[in-house]
Short mmCIF file of C-alpha atoms and ligand atoms in Angstrom, two decimals:
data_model
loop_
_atom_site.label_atom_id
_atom_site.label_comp_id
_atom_site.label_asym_id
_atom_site.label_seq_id
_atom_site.Cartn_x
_atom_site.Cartn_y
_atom_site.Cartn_z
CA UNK A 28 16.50 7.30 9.54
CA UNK A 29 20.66 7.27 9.56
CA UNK A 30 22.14 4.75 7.90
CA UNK A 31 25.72 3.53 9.58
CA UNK A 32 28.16 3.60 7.26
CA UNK A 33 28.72 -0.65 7.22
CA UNK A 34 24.94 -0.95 6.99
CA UNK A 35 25.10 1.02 4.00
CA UNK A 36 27.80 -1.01 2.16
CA UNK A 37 25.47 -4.38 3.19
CA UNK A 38 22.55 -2.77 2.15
CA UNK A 39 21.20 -4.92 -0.78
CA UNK A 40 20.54 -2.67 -4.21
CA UNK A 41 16.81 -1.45 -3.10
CA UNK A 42 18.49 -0.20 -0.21
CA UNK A 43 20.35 1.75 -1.77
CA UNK A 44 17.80 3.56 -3.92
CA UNK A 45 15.45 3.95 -0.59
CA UNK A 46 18.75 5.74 0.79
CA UNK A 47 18.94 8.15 -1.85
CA UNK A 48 15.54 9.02 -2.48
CA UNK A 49 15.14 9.36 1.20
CA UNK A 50 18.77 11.61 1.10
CA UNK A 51 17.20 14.18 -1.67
CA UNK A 52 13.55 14.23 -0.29
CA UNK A 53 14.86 15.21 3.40
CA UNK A 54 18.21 17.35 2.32
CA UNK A 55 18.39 20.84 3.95
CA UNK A 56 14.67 20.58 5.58
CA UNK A 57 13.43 19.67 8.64
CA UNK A 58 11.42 15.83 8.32
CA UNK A 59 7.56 16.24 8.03
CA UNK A 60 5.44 14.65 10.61
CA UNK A 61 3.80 12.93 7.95
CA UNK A 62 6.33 10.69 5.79
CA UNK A 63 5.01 8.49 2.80
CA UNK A 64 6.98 5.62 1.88
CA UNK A 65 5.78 3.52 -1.14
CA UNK A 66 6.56 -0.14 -0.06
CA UNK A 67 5.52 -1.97 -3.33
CA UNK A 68 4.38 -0.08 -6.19
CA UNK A 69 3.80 -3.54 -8.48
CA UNK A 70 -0.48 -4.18 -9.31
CA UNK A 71 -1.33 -7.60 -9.69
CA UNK A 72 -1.17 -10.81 -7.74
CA UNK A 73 1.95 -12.27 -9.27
CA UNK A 74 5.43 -11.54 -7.87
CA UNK A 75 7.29 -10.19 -10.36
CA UNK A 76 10.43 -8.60 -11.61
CA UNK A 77 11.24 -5.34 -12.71
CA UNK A 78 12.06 -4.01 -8.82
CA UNK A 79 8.23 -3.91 -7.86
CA UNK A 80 7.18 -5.44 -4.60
CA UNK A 81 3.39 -6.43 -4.31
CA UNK A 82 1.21 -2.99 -3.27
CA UNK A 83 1.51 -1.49 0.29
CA UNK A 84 1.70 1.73 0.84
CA UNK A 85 3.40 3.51 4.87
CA UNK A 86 2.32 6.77 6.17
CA UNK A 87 4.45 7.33 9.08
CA UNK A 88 2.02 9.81 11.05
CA UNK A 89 3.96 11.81 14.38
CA UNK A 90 6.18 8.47 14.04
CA UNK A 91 3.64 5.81 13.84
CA UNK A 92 2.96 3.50 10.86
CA UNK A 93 -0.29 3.33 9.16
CA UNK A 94 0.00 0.82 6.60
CA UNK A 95 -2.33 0.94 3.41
CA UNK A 96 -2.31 -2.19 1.84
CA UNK A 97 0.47 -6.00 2.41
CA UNK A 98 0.69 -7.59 -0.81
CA UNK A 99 3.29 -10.71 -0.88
CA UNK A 100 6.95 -8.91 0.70
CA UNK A 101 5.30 -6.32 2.81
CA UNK A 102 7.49 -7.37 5.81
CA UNK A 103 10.65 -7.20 4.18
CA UNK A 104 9.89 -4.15 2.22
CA UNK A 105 9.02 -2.78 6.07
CA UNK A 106 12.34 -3.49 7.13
CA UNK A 107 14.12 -1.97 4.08
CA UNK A 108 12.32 0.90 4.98
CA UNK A 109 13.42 0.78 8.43
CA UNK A 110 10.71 0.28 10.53
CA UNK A 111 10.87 -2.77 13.17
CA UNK A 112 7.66 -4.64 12.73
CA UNK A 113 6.59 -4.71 16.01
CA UNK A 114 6.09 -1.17 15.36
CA UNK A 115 3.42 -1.53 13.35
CA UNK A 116 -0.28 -0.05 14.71
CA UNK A 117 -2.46 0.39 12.49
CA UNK A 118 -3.40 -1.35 8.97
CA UNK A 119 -5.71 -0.36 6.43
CA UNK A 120 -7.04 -3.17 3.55
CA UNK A 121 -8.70 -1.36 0.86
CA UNK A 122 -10.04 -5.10 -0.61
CA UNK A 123 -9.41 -8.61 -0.53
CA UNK A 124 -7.59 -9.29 -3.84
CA UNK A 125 -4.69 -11.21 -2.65
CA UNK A 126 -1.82 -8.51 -3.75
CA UNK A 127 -3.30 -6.29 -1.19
CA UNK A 128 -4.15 -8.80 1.52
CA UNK A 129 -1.25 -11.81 1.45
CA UNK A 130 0.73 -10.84 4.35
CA UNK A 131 -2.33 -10.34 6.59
CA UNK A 132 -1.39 -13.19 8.42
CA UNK A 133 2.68 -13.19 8.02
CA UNK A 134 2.94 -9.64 8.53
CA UNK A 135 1.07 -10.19 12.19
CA UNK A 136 3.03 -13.44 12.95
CA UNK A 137 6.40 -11.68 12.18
CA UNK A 138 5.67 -8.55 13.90
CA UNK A 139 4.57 -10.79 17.16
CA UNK A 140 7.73 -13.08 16.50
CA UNK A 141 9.98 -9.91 16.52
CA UNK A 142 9.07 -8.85 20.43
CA UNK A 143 6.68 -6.95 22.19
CA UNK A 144 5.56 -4.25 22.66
CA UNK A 145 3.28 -4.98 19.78
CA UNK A 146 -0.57 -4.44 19.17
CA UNK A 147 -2.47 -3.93 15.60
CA UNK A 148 -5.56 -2.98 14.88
CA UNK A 149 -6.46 -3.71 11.25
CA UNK A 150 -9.45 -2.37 9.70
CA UNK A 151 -11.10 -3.50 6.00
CA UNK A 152 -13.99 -4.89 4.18
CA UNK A 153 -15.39 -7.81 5.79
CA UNK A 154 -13.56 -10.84 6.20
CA UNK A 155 -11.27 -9.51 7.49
CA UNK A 156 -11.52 -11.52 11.13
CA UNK A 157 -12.60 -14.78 8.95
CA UNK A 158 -8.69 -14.54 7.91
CA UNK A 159 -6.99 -13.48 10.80
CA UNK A 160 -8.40 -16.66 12.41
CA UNK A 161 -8.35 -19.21 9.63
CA UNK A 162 -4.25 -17.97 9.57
CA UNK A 163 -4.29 -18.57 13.18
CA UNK A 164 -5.68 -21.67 12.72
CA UNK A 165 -3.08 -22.50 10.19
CA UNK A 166 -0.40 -21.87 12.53
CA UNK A 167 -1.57 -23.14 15.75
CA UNK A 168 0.76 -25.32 16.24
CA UNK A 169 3.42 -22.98 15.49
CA UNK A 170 2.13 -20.56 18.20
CA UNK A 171 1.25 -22.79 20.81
CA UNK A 172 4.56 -24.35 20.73
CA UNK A 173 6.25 -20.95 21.32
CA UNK A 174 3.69 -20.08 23.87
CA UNK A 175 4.44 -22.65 25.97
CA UNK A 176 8.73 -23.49 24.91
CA UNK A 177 8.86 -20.03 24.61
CA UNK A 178 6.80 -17.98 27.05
CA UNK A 179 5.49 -16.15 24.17
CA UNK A 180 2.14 -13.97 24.81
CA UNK A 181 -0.79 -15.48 22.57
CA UNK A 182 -0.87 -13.64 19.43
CA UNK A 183 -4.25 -13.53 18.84
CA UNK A 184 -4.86 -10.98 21.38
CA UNK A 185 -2.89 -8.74 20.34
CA UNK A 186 -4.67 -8.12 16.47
CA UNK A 187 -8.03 -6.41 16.76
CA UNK A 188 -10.09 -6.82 13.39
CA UNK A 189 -12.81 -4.17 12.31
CA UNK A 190 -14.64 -4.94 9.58
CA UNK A 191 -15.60 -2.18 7.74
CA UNK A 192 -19.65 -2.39 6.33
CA UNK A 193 -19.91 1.30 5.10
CA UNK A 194 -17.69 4.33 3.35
CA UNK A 195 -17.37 6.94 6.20
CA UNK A 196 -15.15 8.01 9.48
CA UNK A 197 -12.72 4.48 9.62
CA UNK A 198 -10.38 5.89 13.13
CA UNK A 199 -9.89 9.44 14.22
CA UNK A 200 -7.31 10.48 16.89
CA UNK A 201 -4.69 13.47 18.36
CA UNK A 202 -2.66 13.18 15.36
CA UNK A 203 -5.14 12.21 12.46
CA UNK A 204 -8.73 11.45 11.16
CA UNK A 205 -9.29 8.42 8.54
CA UNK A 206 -11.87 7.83 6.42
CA UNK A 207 -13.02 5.75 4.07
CA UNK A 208 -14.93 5.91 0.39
CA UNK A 209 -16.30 3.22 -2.00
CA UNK A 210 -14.96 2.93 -5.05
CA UNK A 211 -15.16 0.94 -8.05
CA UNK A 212 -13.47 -2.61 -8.72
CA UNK A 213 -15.96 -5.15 -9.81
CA UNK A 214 -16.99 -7.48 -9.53
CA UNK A 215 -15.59 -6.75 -5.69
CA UNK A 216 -18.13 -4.69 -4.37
CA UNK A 217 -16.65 -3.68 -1.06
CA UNK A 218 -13.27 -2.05 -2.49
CA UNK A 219 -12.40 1.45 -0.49
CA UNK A 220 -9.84 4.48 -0.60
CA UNK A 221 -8.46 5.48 2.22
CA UNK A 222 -8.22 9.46 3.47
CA UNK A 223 -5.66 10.30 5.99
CA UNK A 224 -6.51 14.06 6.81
CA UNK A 225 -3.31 15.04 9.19
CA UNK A 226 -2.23 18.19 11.01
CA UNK A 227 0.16 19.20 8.30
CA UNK A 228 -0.67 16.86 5.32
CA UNK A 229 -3.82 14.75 3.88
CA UNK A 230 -3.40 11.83 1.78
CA UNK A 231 -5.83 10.02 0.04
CA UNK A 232 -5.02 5.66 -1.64
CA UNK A 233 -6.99 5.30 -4.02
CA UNK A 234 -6.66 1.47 -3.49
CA UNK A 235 -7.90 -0.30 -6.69
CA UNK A 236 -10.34 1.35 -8.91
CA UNK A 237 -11.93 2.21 -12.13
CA UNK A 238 -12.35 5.85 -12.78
CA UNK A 239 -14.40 7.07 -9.87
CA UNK A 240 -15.55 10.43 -10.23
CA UNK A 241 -16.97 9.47 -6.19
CA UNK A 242 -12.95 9.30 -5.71
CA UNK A 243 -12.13 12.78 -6.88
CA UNK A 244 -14.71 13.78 -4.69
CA UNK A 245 -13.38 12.25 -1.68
CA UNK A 246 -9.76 12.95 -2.62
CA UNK A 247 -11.08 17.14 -2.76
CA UNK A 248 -7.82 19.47 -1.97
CA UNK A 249 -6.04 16.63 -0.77
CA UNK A 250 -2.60 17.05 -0.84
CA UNK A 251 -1.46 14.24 -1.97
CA UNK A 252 -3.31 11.55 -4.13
CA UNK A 253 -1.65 8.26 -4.39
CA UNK A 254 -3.51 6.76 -7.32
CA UNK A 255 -3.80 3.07 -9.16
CA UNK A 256 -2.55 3.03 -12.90
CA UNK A 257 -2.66 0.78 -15.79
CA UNK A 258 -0.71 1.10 -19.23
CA UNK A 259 -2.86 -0.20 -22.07
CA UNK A 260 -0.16 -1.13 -24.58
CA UNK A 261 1.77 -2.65 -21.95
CA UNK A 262 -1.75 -4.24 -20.97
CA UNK A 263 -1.91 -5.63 -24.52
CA UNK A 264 1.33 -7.33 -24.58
CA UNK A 265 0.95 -9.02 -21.50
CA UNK A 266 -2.15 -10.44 -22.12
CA UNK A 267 -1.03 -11.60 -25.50
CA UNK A 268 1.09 -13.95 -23.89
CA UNK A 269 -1.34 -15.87 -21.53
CA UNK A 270 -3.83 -18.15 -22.31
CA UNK A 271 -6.64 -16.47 -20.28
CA UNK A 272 -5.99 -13.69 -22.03
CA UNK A 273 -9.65 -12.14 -23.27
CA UNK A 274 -11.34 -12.84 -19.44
CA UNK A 275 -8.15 -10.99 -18.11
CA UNK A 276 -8.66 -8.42 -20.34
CA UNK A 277 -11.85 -7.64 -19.50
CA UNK A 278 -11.47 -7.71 -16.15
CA UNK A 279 -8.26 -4.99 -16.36
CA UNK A 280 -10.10 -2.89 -18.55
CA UNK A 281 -13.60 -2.72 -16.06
CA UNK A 282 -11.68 -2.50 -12.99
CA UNK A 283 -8.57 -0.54 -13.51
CA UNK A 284 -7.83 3.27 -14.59
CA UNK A 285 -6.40 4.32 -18.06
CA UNK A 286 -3.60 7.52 -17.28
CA UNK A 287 -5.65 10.11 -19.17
CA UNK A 288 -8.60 9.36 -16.25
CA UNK A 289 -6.09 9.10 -13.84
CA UNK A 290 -5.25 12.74 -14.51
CA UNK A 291 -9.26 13.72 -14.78
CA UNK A 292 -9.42 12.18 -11.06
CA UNK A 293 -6.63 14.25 -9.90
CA UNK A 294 -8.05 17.59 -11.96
CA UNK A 295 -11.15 17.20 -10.54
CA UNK A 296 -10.16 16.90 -7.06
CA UNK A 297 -7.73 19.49 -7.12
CA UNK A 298 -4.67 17.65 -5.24
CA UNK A 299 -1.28 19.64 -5.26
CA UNK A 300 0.28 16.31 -6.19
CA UNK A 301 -0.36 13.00 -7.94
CA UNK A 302 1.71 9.87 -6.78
CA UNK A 303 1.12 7.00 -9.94
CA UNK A 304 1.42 3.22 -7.81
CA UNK A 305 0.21 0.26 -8.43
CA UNK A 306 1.50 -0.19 -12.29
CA UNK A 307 -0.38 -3.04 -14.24
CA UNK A 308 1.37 -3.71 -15.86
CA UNK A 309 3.78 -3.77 -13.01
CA UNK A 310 6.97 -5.98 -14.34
CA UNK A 311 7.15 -4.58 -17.84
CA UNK A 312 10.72 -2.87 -17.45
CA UNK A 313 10.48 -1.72 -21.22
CA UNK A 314 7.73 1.19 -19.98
CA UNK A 315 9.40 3.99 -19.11
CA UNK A 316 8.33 7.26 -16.33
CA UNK A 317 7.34 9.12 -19.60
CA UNK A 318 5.17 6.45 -20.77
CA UNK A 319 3.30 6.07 -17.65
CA UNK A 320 2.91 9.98 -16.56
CA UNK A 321 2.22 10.92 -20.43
CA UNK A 322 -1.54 10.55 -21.13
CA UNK A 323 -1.93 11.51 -17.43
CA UNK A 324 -0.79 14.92 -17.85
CA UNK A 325 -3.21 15.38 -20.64
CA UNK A 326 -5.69 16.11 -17.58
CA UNK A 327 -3.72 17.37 -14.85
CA UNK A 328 -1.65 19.96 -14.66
CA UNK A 329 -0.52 19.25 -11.52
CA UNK A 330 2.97 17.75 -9.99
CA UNK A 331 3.19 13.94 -11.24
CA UNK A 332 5.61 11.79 -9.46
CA UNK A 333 6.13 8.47 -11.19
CA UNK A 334 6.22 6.34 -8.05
CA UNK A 335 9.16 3.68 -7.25
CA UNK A 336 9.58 0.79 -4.58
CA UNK A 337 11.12 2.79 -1.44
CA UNK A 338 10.84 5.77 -2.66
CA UNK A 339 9.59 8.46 0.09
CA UNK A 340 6.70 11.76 -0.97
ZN1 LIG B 24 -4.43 -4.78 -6.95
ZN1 LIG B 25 -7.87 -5.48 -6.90
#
């Protein structure tokens, strides 16, 4: 993607990092048919600071996007990136915490609002068609006014929901084979990675998870592992200040994964490279790359990248 030289002087400040990482990852060789882009890199429900959008992670496969993930900013962070939104294909929920699911709904109204040609099919645990229609439902009026005032196609046929029941093959085609393993984030029991095995790179998400030796499994010679990570000092000082603060706690600490396991997941599968996302915590400026990629490289030797908003693997 070629960014005009007054679209670059409008472009807001995430902008411009996207345009740089994008300028060193693609200088002096040719594209790969398989681009990553992390979208929003930030764990946790809240919107927060610290230039972290909610999680959602774009694999642009032979040019089309498989999305991973649309926390809260999905569709703008899509933009940024450059895609159109009625571009979109394909979209992957790994579970229904609402920093991976918010934009569900928006993200299918706005890619339908932008124009046809547009058609999604969106696969996760089940529930997944529960939502589509209550958000529907919550804009009908919306959508039948344009449908009528604007001779707008009905949006509703144009999403195609498959619930997902069971870890295994998700969507195979010319260009790649998905699939799909269980891994652990209680007390949600239907929480999945995602594998992306295509002709010149495979990719695993780990989505959100505990350590998961079943994940380093899956995740076996993968190229690329794009892995959940939380920071237990920076864990310690956020919780300090909120008045749920033990329950939290315990929740972070049963469903989350520590760096140094991070890096056992990553030795044990044998990727070439480990991609940290979805920091908890996520808008804690003070924690630096170091901090975060330290006690991971305890256990993996392997290349770490520190993972920004934007940023393209
Ligand atoms: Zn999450
Ligand atoms: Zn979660």
């Amino acid at each position: 993607m070629r960014i005009t030289r007054r679209e670059f002087v409008a472009s807001t400040t995430a902008a411009l990092v996207w345009h740089t990482f994008v300028s060193r990852s693609s200088f002096g060789q040719q594209p790969k048919s398989t681009r990553i882009i992390l979208l929003g890199t930030k764990g946790g429900p809240r919107v927060g600071e610290a230039g972290r959008s909610n999680p959602s992670t774009l694999l642009l496969i032979n040019g089309v996007p498989y999305l991973v993930d649309c926390g809260y900013g999905t569709s703008k962070q899509l933009l940024t990136a450059g895609i159109a939104l009625n571009r979109l294909r394909y979209l992957f929920i790994t579970h229904h915490h609402s920093d991976h699911n918010l934009e569900l709904g928006p993200l299918t109204y706005n890619a339908w609002i932008t124009g046809l040609p547009f058609r999604l099919d969106a696969y996760g645990p089940p529930g997944m068609t529960k939502m589509a229609r209550d958000f529907f439902s919550y804009l009908e009026f919306d959508i039948n006014t344009r449908m009528v005032d604007e001779g707008r196609q009905d949006p509703r046929k144009l999403i195609t929901t498959h619930e997902i029941t069971r870890p295994g093959l998700v969507l195979a085609n010319d260009d790649v084979k998905v699939s799909s393993c269980l891994v652990r984030h209680p007390p949600i029991a239907n929480a999945y990675a995602y594998r992306f095995d295509a002709k010149d790179r495979s990719v695993v998400i780990s989505g959100d998870t505990a350590y998961s030796p079943e994940l380093a499994q899956f995740a076996k010679g993968a190229d690329i592992l794009v892995h959940e990570v939380m920071y237990l000092p920076g864990v310690d000082a956020l919780v300090k200040r909120l008045p749920n603060a033990k329950r939290l706690r315990e929740h972070l600490m049963a469903a989350h994964t520590l760096p140094e396991d991070v890096g056992r997941v990553a030795a044990q599968a044998e990727v070439k490279t480990l991609v940290l996302s979805h920091f908890v915590p996520g808008d804690d400026a003070s924690i630096t790359d170091e901090q975060w990629a330290e006690g991971v490289r305890k256990n993996f030797k392997g290349r770490i990248i520190v993972g920004k908003d934007l940023m393209e693997i």
